[in-house]
PDB file of C-alpha atoms in Angstrom:
ATOM      1  CA  MET V   1      17.148 100.915 251.119  1.00 91.00           C
ATOM      2  CA  HIS V   2      20.499  99.880 250.984  1.00 93.00           C
ATOM      3  CA  TRP V   3      23.758 101.765 253.157  1.00 95.00           C
ATOM      4  CA  GLY V   4      26.242 102.933 250.294  1.00 92.00           C
ATOM      5  CA  HIS V   5      29.589 102.829 251.477  1.00 93.00           C
ATOM      6  CA  VAL V   6      32.511 106.084 250.865  1.00 92.00           C
ATOM      7  CA  ARG V   7      35.680 107.060 253.006  1.00 92.00           C
ATOM      8  CA  SER V   8      37.307 109.907 253.573  1.00 93.00           C
ATOM      9  CA  PRO V   9      41.020 110.945 254.649  1.00 92.00           C
ATOM     10  CA  ASP V  10      39.839 114.461 255.202  1.00 92.00           C
ATOM     11  CA  LEU V  11      36.211 114.874 255.179  1.00 93.00           C
ATOM     12  CA  LEU V  12      36.170 117.024 252.398  1.00 90.00           C
ATOM     13  CA  SER V  13      37.095 114.641 249.490  1.00 91.00           C
ATOM     14  CA  TRP V  14      35.102 110.916 249.097  1.00 93.00           C
ATOM     15  CA  GLU V  15      35.784 108.056 247.572  1.00 95.00           C
ATOM     16  CA  PRO V  16      32.709 105.638 246.628  1.00 93.00           C
ATOM     17  CA  LEU V  17      33.598 102.158 247.738  1.00 93.00           C
ATOM     18  CA  PRO V  18      30.938  98.769 247.355  1.00 93.00           C
ATOM     19  CA  LEU V  19      28.182  98.457 248.747  1.00 95.00           C
ATOM     20  CA  ALA V  20      27.915  98.202 252.862  1.00 96.00           C
ATOM     21  CA  LEU V  21      25.099  96.738 253.080  1.00 97.00           C
ATOM     22  CA  THR V  22      21.835  95.095 251.049  1.00 97.00           C
ATOM     23  CA  PRO V  23      18.701  92.844 251.229  1.00 97.00           C
ATOM     24  CA  THR V  24      19.078  89.629 251.754  1.00 97.00           C
ATOM     25  CA  PRO V  25      15.632  88.124 249.775  1.00 96.00           C
ATOM     26  CA  GLY V  26      13.415  85.861 251.757  1.00 96.00           C
ATOM     27  CA  GLY V  27      15.575  87.396 254.949  1.00 97.00           C
ATOM     28  CA  GLU V  28      15.175  89.232 258.343  1.00 97.00           C
ATOM     29  CA  ASP V  29      16.471  92.810 256.081  1.00 97.00           C
ATOM     30  CA  ALA V  30      14.054  91.807 253.407  1.00 98.00           C
ATOM     31  CA  ASP V  31      13.099  95.317 252.882  1.00 98.00           C
ATOM     32  CA  GLY V  32      15.252  97.514 253.466  1.00 97.00           C
ATOM     33  CA  CYS V  33      18.598  97.848 255.631  1.00 98.00           C
ATOM     34  CA  PHE V  34      17.199 100.887 257.982  1.00 97.00           C
ATOM     35  CA  SER V  35      19.485 103.597 259.970  1.00 96.00           C
ATOM     36  CA  GLY V  36      21.926 102.197 262.673  1.00 97.00           C
ATOM     37  CA  ASN V  37      25.470 102.857 263.140  1.00 97.00           C
ATOM     38  CA  ALA V  38      28.238 101.003 263.501  1.00 96.00           C
ATOM     39  CA  VAL V  39      31.788 100.168 265.887  1.00 97.00           C
ATOM     40  CA  SER V  40      35.038  99.088 265.864  1.00 95.00           C
ATOM     41  CA  ASP V  41      36.451  96.074 268.328  1.00 96.00           C
ATOM     42  CA  GLY V  42      38.952  95.003 267.715  1.00 95.00           C
ATOM     43  CA  ASP V  43      39.242  93.148 264.292  1.00 95.00           C
ATOM     44  CA  ARG V  44      35.937  94.083 263.158  1.00 96.00           C
ATOM     45  CA  LEU V  45      33.463  97.292 262.521  1.00 96.00           C
ATOM     46  CA  ILE V  46      29.844  95.678 263.087  1.00 98.00           C
ATOM     47  CA  ALA V  47      26.735  97.863 261.890  1.00 98.00           C
ATOM     48  CA  PHE V  48      23.807  97.464 263.748  1.00 98.00           C
ATOM     49  CA  TYR V  49      21.085  98.234 261.918  1.00 98.00           C
ATOM     50  CA  SER V  50      16.794  97.792 261.829  1.00 98.00           C
ATOM     51  CA  ALA V  51      15.778  94.771 259.441  1.00 98.00           C
ATOM     52  CA  LEU V  52      13.163  96.028 257.862  1.00 97.00           C
ATOM     53  CA  ARG V  53      10.323  93.831 256.475  1.00 97.00           C
ATOM     54  CA  GLU V  54       6.332  94.560 254.855  1.00 96.00           C
ATOM     55  CA  ASP V  55       5.287  91.782 257.504  1.00 96.00           C
ATOM     56  CA  ARG V  56       6.049  93.065 260.443  1.00 96.00           C
ATOM     57  CA  TRP V  57       5.081  96.559 261.781  1.00 96.00           C
ATOM     58  CA  TYR V  58       8.322  96.902 263.976  1.00 97.00           C
ATOM     59  CA  GLN V  59      11.502  96.880 262.759  1.00 97.00           C
ATOM     60  CA  PRO V  60      14.071  95.253 265.145  1.00 97.00           C
ATOM     61  CA  VAL V  61      17.918  95.242 265.618  1.00 98.00           C
ATOM     62  CA  THR V  62      20.579  93.124 263.440  1.00 98.00           C
ATOM     63  CA  THR V  63      24.024  93.115 262.507  1.00 98.00           C
ATOM     64  CA  ALA V  64      26.838  92.708 259.870  1.00 98.00           C
ATOM     65  CA  THR V  65      29.988  92.284 260.671  1.00 98.00           C
ATOM     66  CA  SER V  66      33.291  93.443 258.589  1.00 97.00           C
ATOM     67  CA  ARG V  67      36.829  92.253 258.736  1.00 96.00           C
ATOM     68  CA  ASP V  68      38.427  94.151 256.288  1.00 94.00           C
ATOM     69  CA  GLY V  69      38.273  97.879 257.645  1.00 90.00           C
ATOM     70  CA  GLY V  70      34.823  98.215 255.940  1.00 92.00           C
ATOM     71  CA  ARG V  71      35.345  96.963 252.355  1.00 92.00           C
ATOM     72  CA  THR V  72      32.929  93.497 253.218  1.00 95.00           C
ATOM     73  CA  PHE V  73      29.829  93.477 255.423  1.00 96.00           C
ATOM     74  CA  HIS V  74      28.487  89.963 256.615  1.00 96.00           C
ATOM     75  CA  PRO V  75      24.954  89.616 257.825  1.00 96.00           C
ATOM     76  CA  ARG V  76      24.623  87.699 261.241  1.00 95.00           C
ATOM     77  CA  GLY V  77      21.225  86.652 259.575  1.00 93.00           C
ATOM     78  CA  ASP V  78      19.540  86.502 262.445  1.00 96.00           C
ATOM     79  CA  LEU V  79      18.065  88.927 265.084  1.00 97.00           C
ATOM     80  CA  VAL V  80      19.624  90.628 267.921  1.00 96.00           C
ATOM     81  CA  ILE V  81      16.661  91.819 269.273  1.00 93.00           C
ATOM     82  CA  PRO V  82      13.900  89.659 268.204  1.00 91.00           C
ATOM     83  CA  GLU V  83      10.917  90.997 270.470  1.00 94.00           C
ATOM     84  CA  PRO V  84      10.730  95.007 271.295  1.00 97.00           C
ATOM     85  CA  PRO V  85       9.519  95.239 275.166  1.00 97.00           C
ATOM     86  CA  ASP V  86       5.469  95.447 275.860  1.00 97.00           C
ATOM     87  CA  GLY V  87       4.312  98.488 275.732  1.00 97.00           C
ATOM     88  CA  CYS V  88       5.682  99.814 272.208  1.00 97.00           C
ATOM     89  CA  THR V  89       3.979 100.764 269.334  1.00 97.00           C
ATOM     90  CA  ILE V  90       6.997 101.855 267.228  1.00 96.00           C
ATOM     91  CA  TYR V  91      10.857 100.294 267.005  1.00 98.00           C
ATOM     92  CA  ARG V  92      13.899 100.934 265.318  1.00 97.00           C
ATOM     93  CA  ASP V  93      17.266 103.077 264.457  1.00 98.00           C
ATOM     94  CA  PRO V  94      19.495 101.542 266.962  1.00 98.00           C
ATOM     95  CA  TYR V  95      22.648 103.560 268.146  1.00 98.00           C
ATOM     96  CA  VAL V  96      25.962 101.860 269.793  1.00 98.00           C
ATOM     97  CA  TRP V  97      28.621 103.126 272.007  1.00 96.00           C
ATOM     98  CA  ARG V  98      31.141 101.978 274.508  1.00 95.00           C
ATOM     99  CA  ASP V  99      31.186 102.963 277.632  1.00 94.00           C
ATOM    100  CA  GLY V 100      34.361 101.720 279.652  1.00 92.00           C
ATOM    101  CA  THR V 101      34.012  97.656 279.401  1.00 94.00           C
ATOM    102  CA  ARG V 102      30.304  97.332 278.934  1.00 96.00           C
ATOM    103  CA  TRP V 103      28.520  98.140 275.106  1.00 98.00           C
ATOM    104  CA  ARG V 104      25.305 100.153 275.492  1.00 98.00           C
ATOM    105  CA  MET V 105      22.434 100.675 272.848  1.00 98.00           C
ATOM    106  CA  LEU V 106      19.325 102.852 272.420  1.00 98.00           C
ATOM    107  CA  VAL V 107      16.595 102.226 270.724  1.00 98.00           C
ATOM    108  CA  GLY V 108      14.175 104.744 269.076  1.00 98.00           C
ATOM    109  CA  THR V 109      10.297 104.202 269.888  1.00 98.00           C
ATOM    110  CA  ALA V 110       6.820 105.877 270.874  1.00 97.00           C
ATOM    111  CA  LEU V 111       5.152 104.060 273.675  1.00 97.00           C
ATOM    112  CA  ALA V 112       1.195 103.253 274.278  1.00 97.00           C
ATOM    113  CA  ASP V 113       0.960 105.802 276.071  1.00 96.00           C
ATOM    114  CA  GLY V 114       1.697 108.794 274.174  1.00 96.00           C
ATOM    115  CA  ARG V 115       4.716 109.297 275.097  1.00 97.00           C
ATOM    116  CA  GLY V 116       8.131 108.856 272.764  1.00 97.00           C
ATOM    117  CA  ALA V 117      11.540 107.450 274.182  1.00 98.00           C
ATOM    118  CA  ALA V 118      14.401 106.574 273.755  1.00 98.00           C
ATOM    119  CA  LEU V 119      15.123 102.455 275.291  1.00 98.00           C
ATOM    120  CA  LEU V 120      18.805 101.099 276.716  1.00 98.00           C
ATOM    121  CA  TYR V 121      19.598  97.887 276.094  1.00 98.00           C
ATOM    122  CA  GLU V 122      23.384  96.903 277.955  1.00 98.00           C
ATOM    123  CA  SER V 123      26.105  94.239 276.457  1.00 98.00           C
ATOM    124  CA  PRO V 124      29.452  92.782 277.896  1.00 97.00           C
ATOM    125  CA  ASP V 125      29.950  91.174 274.074  1.00 96.00           C
ATOM    126  CA  LEU V 126      28.325  93.076 271.014  1.00 97.00           C
ATOM    127  CA  GLU V 127      26.549  89.259 271.086  1.00 95.00           C
ATOM    128  CA  THR V 128      23.850  89.153 274.694  1.00 96.00           C
ATOM    129  CA  TRP V 129      21.793  92.232 274.817  1.00 98.00           C
ATOM    130  CA  THR V 130      19.728  93.057 278.495  1.00 98.00           C
ATOM    131  CA  TYR V 131      17.240  95.580 277.750  1.00 98.00           C
ATOM    132  CA  GLN V 132      17.532  98.545 281.238  1.00 98.00           C
ATOM    133  CA  GLY V 133      14.301 100.387 280.686  1.00 97.00           C
ATOM    134  CA  PRO V 134      13.727 103.427 279.064  1.00 98.00           C
ATOM    135  CA  PHE V 135      16.904 105.512 279.271  1.00 98.00           C
ATOM    136  CA  CYS V 136      14.816 108.410 278.206  1.00 98.00           C
ATOM    137  CA  ALA V 137      10.873 109.431 277.190  1.00 98.00           C
ATOM    138  CA  GLY V 138       7.976 112.230 277.352  1.00 97.00           C
ATOM    139  CA  ALA V 139       4.655 113.249 275.774  1.00 96.00           C
ATOM    140  CA  PRO V 140       4.881 115.097 273.367  1.00 95.00           C
ATOM    141  CA  GLN V 141       5.184 119.294 274.008  1.00 94.00           C
ATOM    142  CA  PRO V 142       6.241 122.259 272.024  1.00 93.00           C
ATOM    143  CA  LEU V 143       9.999 123.479 271.446  1.00 91.00           C
ATOM    144  CA  GLY V 144      10.208 127.100 271.970  1.00 81.00           C
ATOM    145  CA  SER V 145       7.535 129.292 270.386  1.00 74.00           C
ATOM    146  CA  GLY V 146       7.264 127.406 267.080  1.00 75.00           C
ATOM    147  CA  ASP V 147       5.672 125.568 265.891  1.00 84.00           C
ATOM    148  CA  GLN V 148       7.547 122.439 265.804  1.00 89.00           C
ATOM    149  CA  TYR V 149       7.193 119.552 268.733  1.00 91.00           C
ATOM    150  CA  THR V 150       8.934 117.390 270.355  1.00 94.00           C
ATOM    151  CA  GLY V 151       6.797 114.237 268.761  1.00 93.00           C
ATOM    152  CA  GLU V 152       4.821 111.054 269.233  1.00 96.00           C
ATOM    153  CA  GLY V 153       8.235 109.092 268.167  1.00 97.00           C
ATOM    154  CA  TRP V 154      11.916 109.341 268.651  1.00 98.00           C
ATOM    155  CA  GLU V 155      13.734 108.114 265.692  1.00 97.00           C
ATOM    156  CA  CYS V 156      17.933 107.879 265.512  1.00 97.00           C
ATOM    157  CA  PRO V 157      18.301 108.120 269.015  1.00 98.00           C
ATOM    158  CA  GLN V 158      21.611 109.197 269.446  1.00 98.00           C
ATOM    159  CA  TYR V 159      23.739 109.530 272.937  1.00 97.00           C
ATOM    160  CA  LEU V 160      27.114 111.839 273.397  1.00 95.00           C
ATOM    161  CA  PRO V 161      28.697 112.240 276.772  1.00 90.00           C
ATOM    162  CA  ALA V 162      30.794 114.746 277.973  1.00 83.00           C
ATOM    163  CA  ALA V 163      33.960 114.788 280.311  1.00 74.00           C
ATOM    164  CA  SER V 164      32.134 117.298 282.383  1.00 72.00           C
ATOM    165  CA  GLY V 165      29.491 114.792 283.627  1.00 78.00           C
ATOM    166  CA  HIS V 166      26.818 116.175 281.524  1.00 87.00           C
ATOM    167  CA  GLY V 167      25.567 114.213 278.350  1.00 94.00           C
ATOM    168  CA  ALA V 168      23.202 115.198 275.496  1.00 96.00           C
ATOM    169  CA  LEU V 169      20.240 112.577 274.004  1.00 98.00           C
ATOM    170  CA  ILE V 170      19.768 114.249 270.232  1.00 97.00           C
ATOM    171  CA  TYR V 171      16.830 112.305 268.821  1.00 97.00           C
ATOM    172  CA  SER V 172      14.402 112.779 265.227  1.00 96.00           C
ATOM    173  CA  ALA V 173      11.238 114.307 266.199  1.00 95.00           C
ATOM    174  CA  TRP V 174       8.429 111.662 264.491  1.00 94.00           C
ATOM    175  CA  ASP V 175       4.272 112.086 264.280  1.00 91.00           C
ATOM    176  CA  ALA V 176       1.705 109.251 262.903  1.00 88.00           C
ATOM    177  CA  HIS V 177       0.566 112.425 260.554  1.00 84.00           C
ATOM    178  CA  ASP V 178       3.223 114.206 259.543  1.00 82.00           C
ATOM    179  CA  GLY V 179       5.974 111.907 259.629  1.00 85.00           C
ATOM    180  CA  PRO V 180       9.374 113.374 260.413  1.00 88.00           C
ATOM    181  CA  ARG V 181       8.946 116.629 261.821  1.00 88.00           C
ATOM    182  CA  CYS V 182      13.191 117.989 263.403  1.00 92.00           C
ATOM    183  CA  SER V 183      15.890 117.338 265.015  1.00 94.00           C
ATOM    184  CA  VAL V 184      16.100 117.850 268.611  1.00 96.00           C
ATOM    185  CA  ALA V 185      18.542 117.570 271.813  1.00 96.00           C
ATOM    186  CA  MET V 186      17.996 117.486 275.652  1.00 96.00           C
ATOM    187  CA  VAL V 187      21.107 118.165 277.565  1.00 95.00           C
ATOM    188  CA  GLY V 188      21.267 116.508 281.243  1.00 95.00           C
ATOM    189  CA  HIS V 189      22.308 113.615 283.306  1.00 93.00           C
ATOM    190  CA  GLU V 190      22.759 110.293 283.670  1.00 93.00           C
ATOM    191  CA  THR V 191      21.219 108.261 287.129  1.00 91.00           C
ATOM    192  CA  GLY V 192      21.245 104.850 287.708  1.00 91.00           C
ATOM    193  CA  GLY V 193      20.539 104.202 283.466  1.00 94.00           C
ATOM    194  CA  VAL V 194      18.156 106.993 283.519  1.00 96.00           C
ATOM    195  CA  PHE V 195      18.857 110.161 281.283  1.00 96.00           C
ATOM    196  CA  GLU V 196      17.490 113.209 283.653  1.00 96.00           C
ATOM    197  CA  ALA V 197      16.149 115.760 280.425  1.00 95.00           C
ATOM    198  CA  GLY V 198      17.171 119.498 280.887  1.00 94.00           C
ATOM    199  CA  VAL V 199      14.604 121.481 278.257  1.00 94.00           C
ATOM    200  CA  PRO V 200      14.444 120.027 274.789  1.00 95.00           C
ATOM    201  CA  VAL V 201      16.214 122.205 272.258  1.00 93.00           C
ATOM    202  CA  LEU V 202      15.773 122.433 268.173  1.00 94.00           C
ATOM    203  CA  LEU V 203      19.170 121.131 267.453  1.00 93.00           C
ATOM    204  CA  ASP V 204      18.458 122.592 264.072  1.00 89.00           C
ATOM    205  CA  HIS V 205      16.233 125.759 263.024  1.00 82.00           C
ATOM    206  CA  GLY V 206      14.911 124.541 259.574  1.00 71.00           C
ATOM    207  CA  PRO V 207      13.090 121.121 258.547  1.00 70.00           C
ATOM    208  CA  GLU V 208      15.917 119.724 256.160  1.00 82.00           C
ATOM    209  CA  CYS V 209      18.084 118.544 258.474  1.00 89.00           C
ATOM    210  CA  TYR V 210      17.066 115.402 259.772  1.00 93.00           C
ATOM    211  CA  ALA V 211      17.920 112.093 261.550  1.00 94.00           C
ATOM    212  CA  PRO V 212      21.806 113.373 262.380  1.00 94.00           C
ATOM    213  CA  ALA V 213      23.976 110.919 263.493  1.00 96.00           C
ATOM    214  CA  LEU V 214      27.261 111.639 265.638  1.00 96.00           C
ATOM    215  CA  LEU V 215      30.777 109.840 264.989  1.00 94.00           C
ATOM    216  CA  ARG V 216      33.029 109.804 268.021  1.00 92.00           C
ATOM    217  CA  ALA V 217      36.703 111.833 265.781  1.00 90.00           C
ATOM    218  CA  PRO V 218      40.592 111.836 266.485  1.00 85.00           C
ATOM    219  CA  GLY V 219      41.168 114.628 268.761  1.00 87.00           C
ATOM    220  CA  ASP V 220      38.151 113.330 271.045  1.00 88.00           C
ATOM    221  CA  ARG V 221      35.678 115.542 269.108  1.00 93.00           C
ATOM    222  CA  TRP V 222      32.331 114.861 268.203  1.00 96.00           C
ATOM    223  CA  LEU V 223      30.774 114.746 264.593  1.00 97.00           C
ATOM    224  CA  LEU V 224      27.477 115.348 263.348  1.00 97.00           C
ATOM    225  CA  TRP V 225      25.789 114.264 260.275  1.00 95.00           C
ATOM    226  CA  GLY V 226      22.332 115.058 259.286  1.00 93.00           C
ATOM    227  CA  TRP V 227      19.608 113.627 256.071  1.00 91.00           C
ATOM    228  CA  SER V 228      18.945 116.203 254.246  1.00 91.00           C
ATOM    229  CA  TRP V 229      15.843 115.897 251.773  1.00 84.00           C
ATOM    230  CA  GLU V 230      15.597 117.033 248.540  1.00 81.00           C
ATOM    231  CA  ALA V 231      13.084 119.444 247.230  1.00 78.00           C
ATOM    232  CA  ARG V 232      12.318 117.686 243.797  1.00 82.00           C
ATOM    233  CA  GLU V 233       9.818 115.514 242.993  1.00 86.00           C
ATOM    234  CA  GLU V 234       9.472 111.558 243.959  1.00 85.00           C
ATOM    235  CA  ASP V 235       9.109 110.256 241.135  1.00 91.00           C
ATOM    236  CA  TRP V 236      12.455 111.605 240.665  1.00 90.00           C
ATOM    237  CA  ALA V 237      14.444 110.383 243.219  1.00 86.00           C
ATOM    238  CA  ALA V 238      13.078 107.035 242.484  1.00 88.00           C
ATOM    239  CA  ARG V 239      14.274 107.599 238.823  1.00 92.00           C
ATOM    240  CA  ASP V 240      17.299 108.594 239.476  1.00 90.00           C
ATOM    241  CA  GLY V 241      17.527 105.965 242.289  1.00 84.00           C
ATOM    242  CA  TRP V 242      19.257 108.112 245.555  1.00 81.00           C
ATOM    243  CA  ALA V 243      17.369 110.886 247.801  1.00 80.00           C
ATOM    244  CA  GLY V 244      18.373 112.651 249.765  1.00 85.00           C
ATOM    245  CA  THR V 245      22.517 114.292 250.601  1.00 87.00           C
ATOM    246  CA  LEU V 246      24.305 114.372 253.830  1.00 88.00           C
ATOM    247  CA  THR V 247      24.656 117.560 255.449  1.00 91.00           C
ATOM    248  CA  LEU V 248      28.367 118.777 255.704  1.00 91.00           C
ATOM    249  CA  PRO V 249      30.409 117.546 258.994  1.00 94.00           C
ATOM    250  CA  ARG V 250      30.066 119.753 261.942  1.00 95.00           C
ATOM    251  CA  GLU V 251      31.731 119.454 265.229  1.00 96.00           C
ATOM    252  CA  ILE V 252      29.372 119.079 268.297  1.00 95.00           C
ATOM    253  CA  SER V 253      30.196 119.463 272.079  1.00 93.00           C
ATOM    254  CA  LEU V 254      29.062 120.281 275.940  1.00 91.00           C
ATOM    255  CA  THR V 255      30.469 123.219 277.955  1.00 85.00           C
ATOM    256  CA  GLN V 256      31.216 122.635 281.178  1.00 81.00           C
ATOM    257  CA  ASP V 257      28.549 124.539 282.029  1.00 81.00           C
ATOM    258  CA  GLY V 258      25.865 122.408 280.337  1.00 81.00           C
ATOM    259  CA  SER V 259      25.777 124.284 276.998  1.00 87.00           C
ATOM    260  CA  LEU V 260      25.530 122.448 273.660  1.00 91.00           C
ATOM    261  CA  HIS V 261      27.822 124.295 271.159  1.00 93.00           C
ATOM    262  CA  GLN V 262      27.853 123.753 267.115  1.00 93.00           C
ATOM    263  CA  GLN V 263      30.309 124.732 264.495  1.00 91.00           C
ATOM    264  CA  PRO V 264      31.670 123.347 260.685  1.00 91.00           C
ATOM    265  CA  ALA V 265      34.177 120.492 261.229  1.00 94.00           C
ATOM    266  CA  ALA V 266      37.742 122.119 261.235  1.00 92.00           C
ATOM    267  CA  GLU V 267      38.648 120.281 257.920  1.00 92.00           C
ATOM    268  CA  LEU V 268      36.579 122.528 256.137  1.00 90.00           C
ATOM    269  CA  LEU V 269      38.208 126.069 256.650  1.00 85.00           C
ATOM    270  CA  ALA V 270      40.531 124.121 253.838  1.00 84.00           C
ATOM    271  CA  LEU V 271      37.363 125.212 251.349  1.00 82.00           C
ATOM    272  CA  ARG V 272      37.386 129.200 252.310  1.00 79.00           C
ATOM    273  CA  GLY V 273      39.281 131.195 249.668  1.00 75.00           C
ATOM    274  CA  ASP V 274      40.115 135.078 250.551  1.00 73.00           C
ATOM    275  CA  HIS V 275      38.249 137.083 252.395  1.00 67.00           C
ATOM    276  CA  THR V 276      37.044 139.717 250.755  1.00 66.00           C
ATOM    277  CA  VAL V 277      33.736 141.156 252.406  1.00 67.00           C
ATOM    278  CA  HIS V 278      34.184 143.136 255.907  1.00 66.00           C
ATOM    279  CA  ALA V 279      31.658 144.593 257.528  1.00 66.00           C
ATOM    280  CA  GLN V 280      30.615 145.739 261.691  1.00 65.00           C
ATOM    281  CA  GLY V 281      27.607 146.632 263.523  1.00 61.00           C
ATOM    282  CA  ARG V 282      23.828 145.574 264.278  1.00 58.00           C
ATOM    283  CA  ILE V 283      21.860 142.879 261.948  1.00 55.00           C
ATOM    284  CA  ALA V 284      19.212 143.162 264.539  1.00 55.00           C
ATOM    285  CA  GLY V 285      17.418 145.369 266.641  1.00 55.00           C
ATOM    286  CA  PRO V 286      17.201 149.284 266.028  1.00 58.00           C
ATOM    287  CA  GLY V 287      20.644 149.621 264.860  1.00 59.00           C
ATOM    288  CA  GLY V 288      19.143 148.362 260.596  1.00 65.00           C
ATOM    289  CA  PRO V 289      20.976 145.863 258.395  1.00 70.00           C
ATOM    290  CA  VAL V 290      24.326 145.757 257.891  1.00 69.00           C
ATOM    291  CA  GLU V 291      25.774 146.302 254.094  1.00 72.00           C
ATOM    292  CA  LEU V 292      27.655 143.639 253.244  1.00 68.00           C
ATOM    293  CA  GLY V 293      28.474 144.748 249.769  1.00 71.00           C
ATOM    294  CA  GLU V 294      29.055 141.939 246.867  1.00 74.00           C
ATOM    295  CA  VAL V 295      29.157 138.590 247.019  1.00 73.00           C
ATOM    296  CA  GLY V 296      28.988 135.793 245.008  1.00 74.00           C
ATOM    297  CA  ARG V 297      26.485 132.776 244.350  1.00 76.00           C
ATOM    298  CA  GLY V 298      27.361 130.600 247.080  1.00 73.00           C
ATOM    299  CA  PHE V 299      30.210 132.630 249.762  1.00 74.00           C
ATOM    300  CA  ASP V 300      30.454 131.666 253.559  1.00 74.00           C
ATOM    301  CA  LEU V 301      29.157 134.012 255.900  1.00 75.00           C
ATOM    302  CA  LEU V 302      31.150 134.381 259.913  1.00 74.00           C
ATOM    303  CA  ILE V 303      28.969 136.456 262.621  1.00 74.00           C
ATOM    304  CA  LEU V 304      30.356 136.894 265.536  1.00 73.00           C
ATOM    305  CA  ALA V 305      28.002 137.940 267.971  1.00 69.00           C
ATOM    306  CA  LEU V 306      29.957 139.901 271.237  1.00 67.00           C
TER     307      LEU V 306
END
């Protein structure tokens, strides 16, 4: 597993750049550079990621640093956090963000008592990290009335703080039997380094949006991408040398009342052509379906709920 790298002026057209992260033969990441994120600090862009080696059960955190705007990254070689805390059965996927004068990190885990969790670390300088304890943890529970659950393990935890005082913890639900399951969001408040979460909900109502990642964007927006896996056979992906695609970016926000809202990124409006179909009426209940007329193979559907 490598980290690819592309850049864009508008979120619509993308320029491929050289690979960002490559496993180091014999190194801490010899068998793969797995999930994480990158943060800016002065003239540095630092990528935090899971270092995979097949001879250990956990994937500890390491970094690579770029000083040329992300064109080239230089791995640190050793581990930022060499050992997980006691009582973990999985450990992977760091997410780092700045909070005032300090840096904070979440790491996804499963605990030996059966709960999934996001563990919290703090640092003054992105180098020395102190473990604070579980930021949030919970036993598997159903998500609504469907067949999805909150997971035995929490992968790729992400945190969105909002000006309203609320926060949203987003993670990917994993279990030992089925592996990746779904993406989950919980809105709540942080008190003393512990996130007091509300009722967990599905972030996306399909199984093909997993491991969503947040990015703070200009204009005080938060963008979110997910990983969407494919229907083609695994040997096809192995032959082609790539697997999965990124979803289109979404803007995600928290309202004053603590509701989580999602919408396509504003830049995607540039993809829209002429409006060719207009319809009004009920789409559920006794009113029956609404006739949309003729549409092409690809179209953008906007529904306003009144």
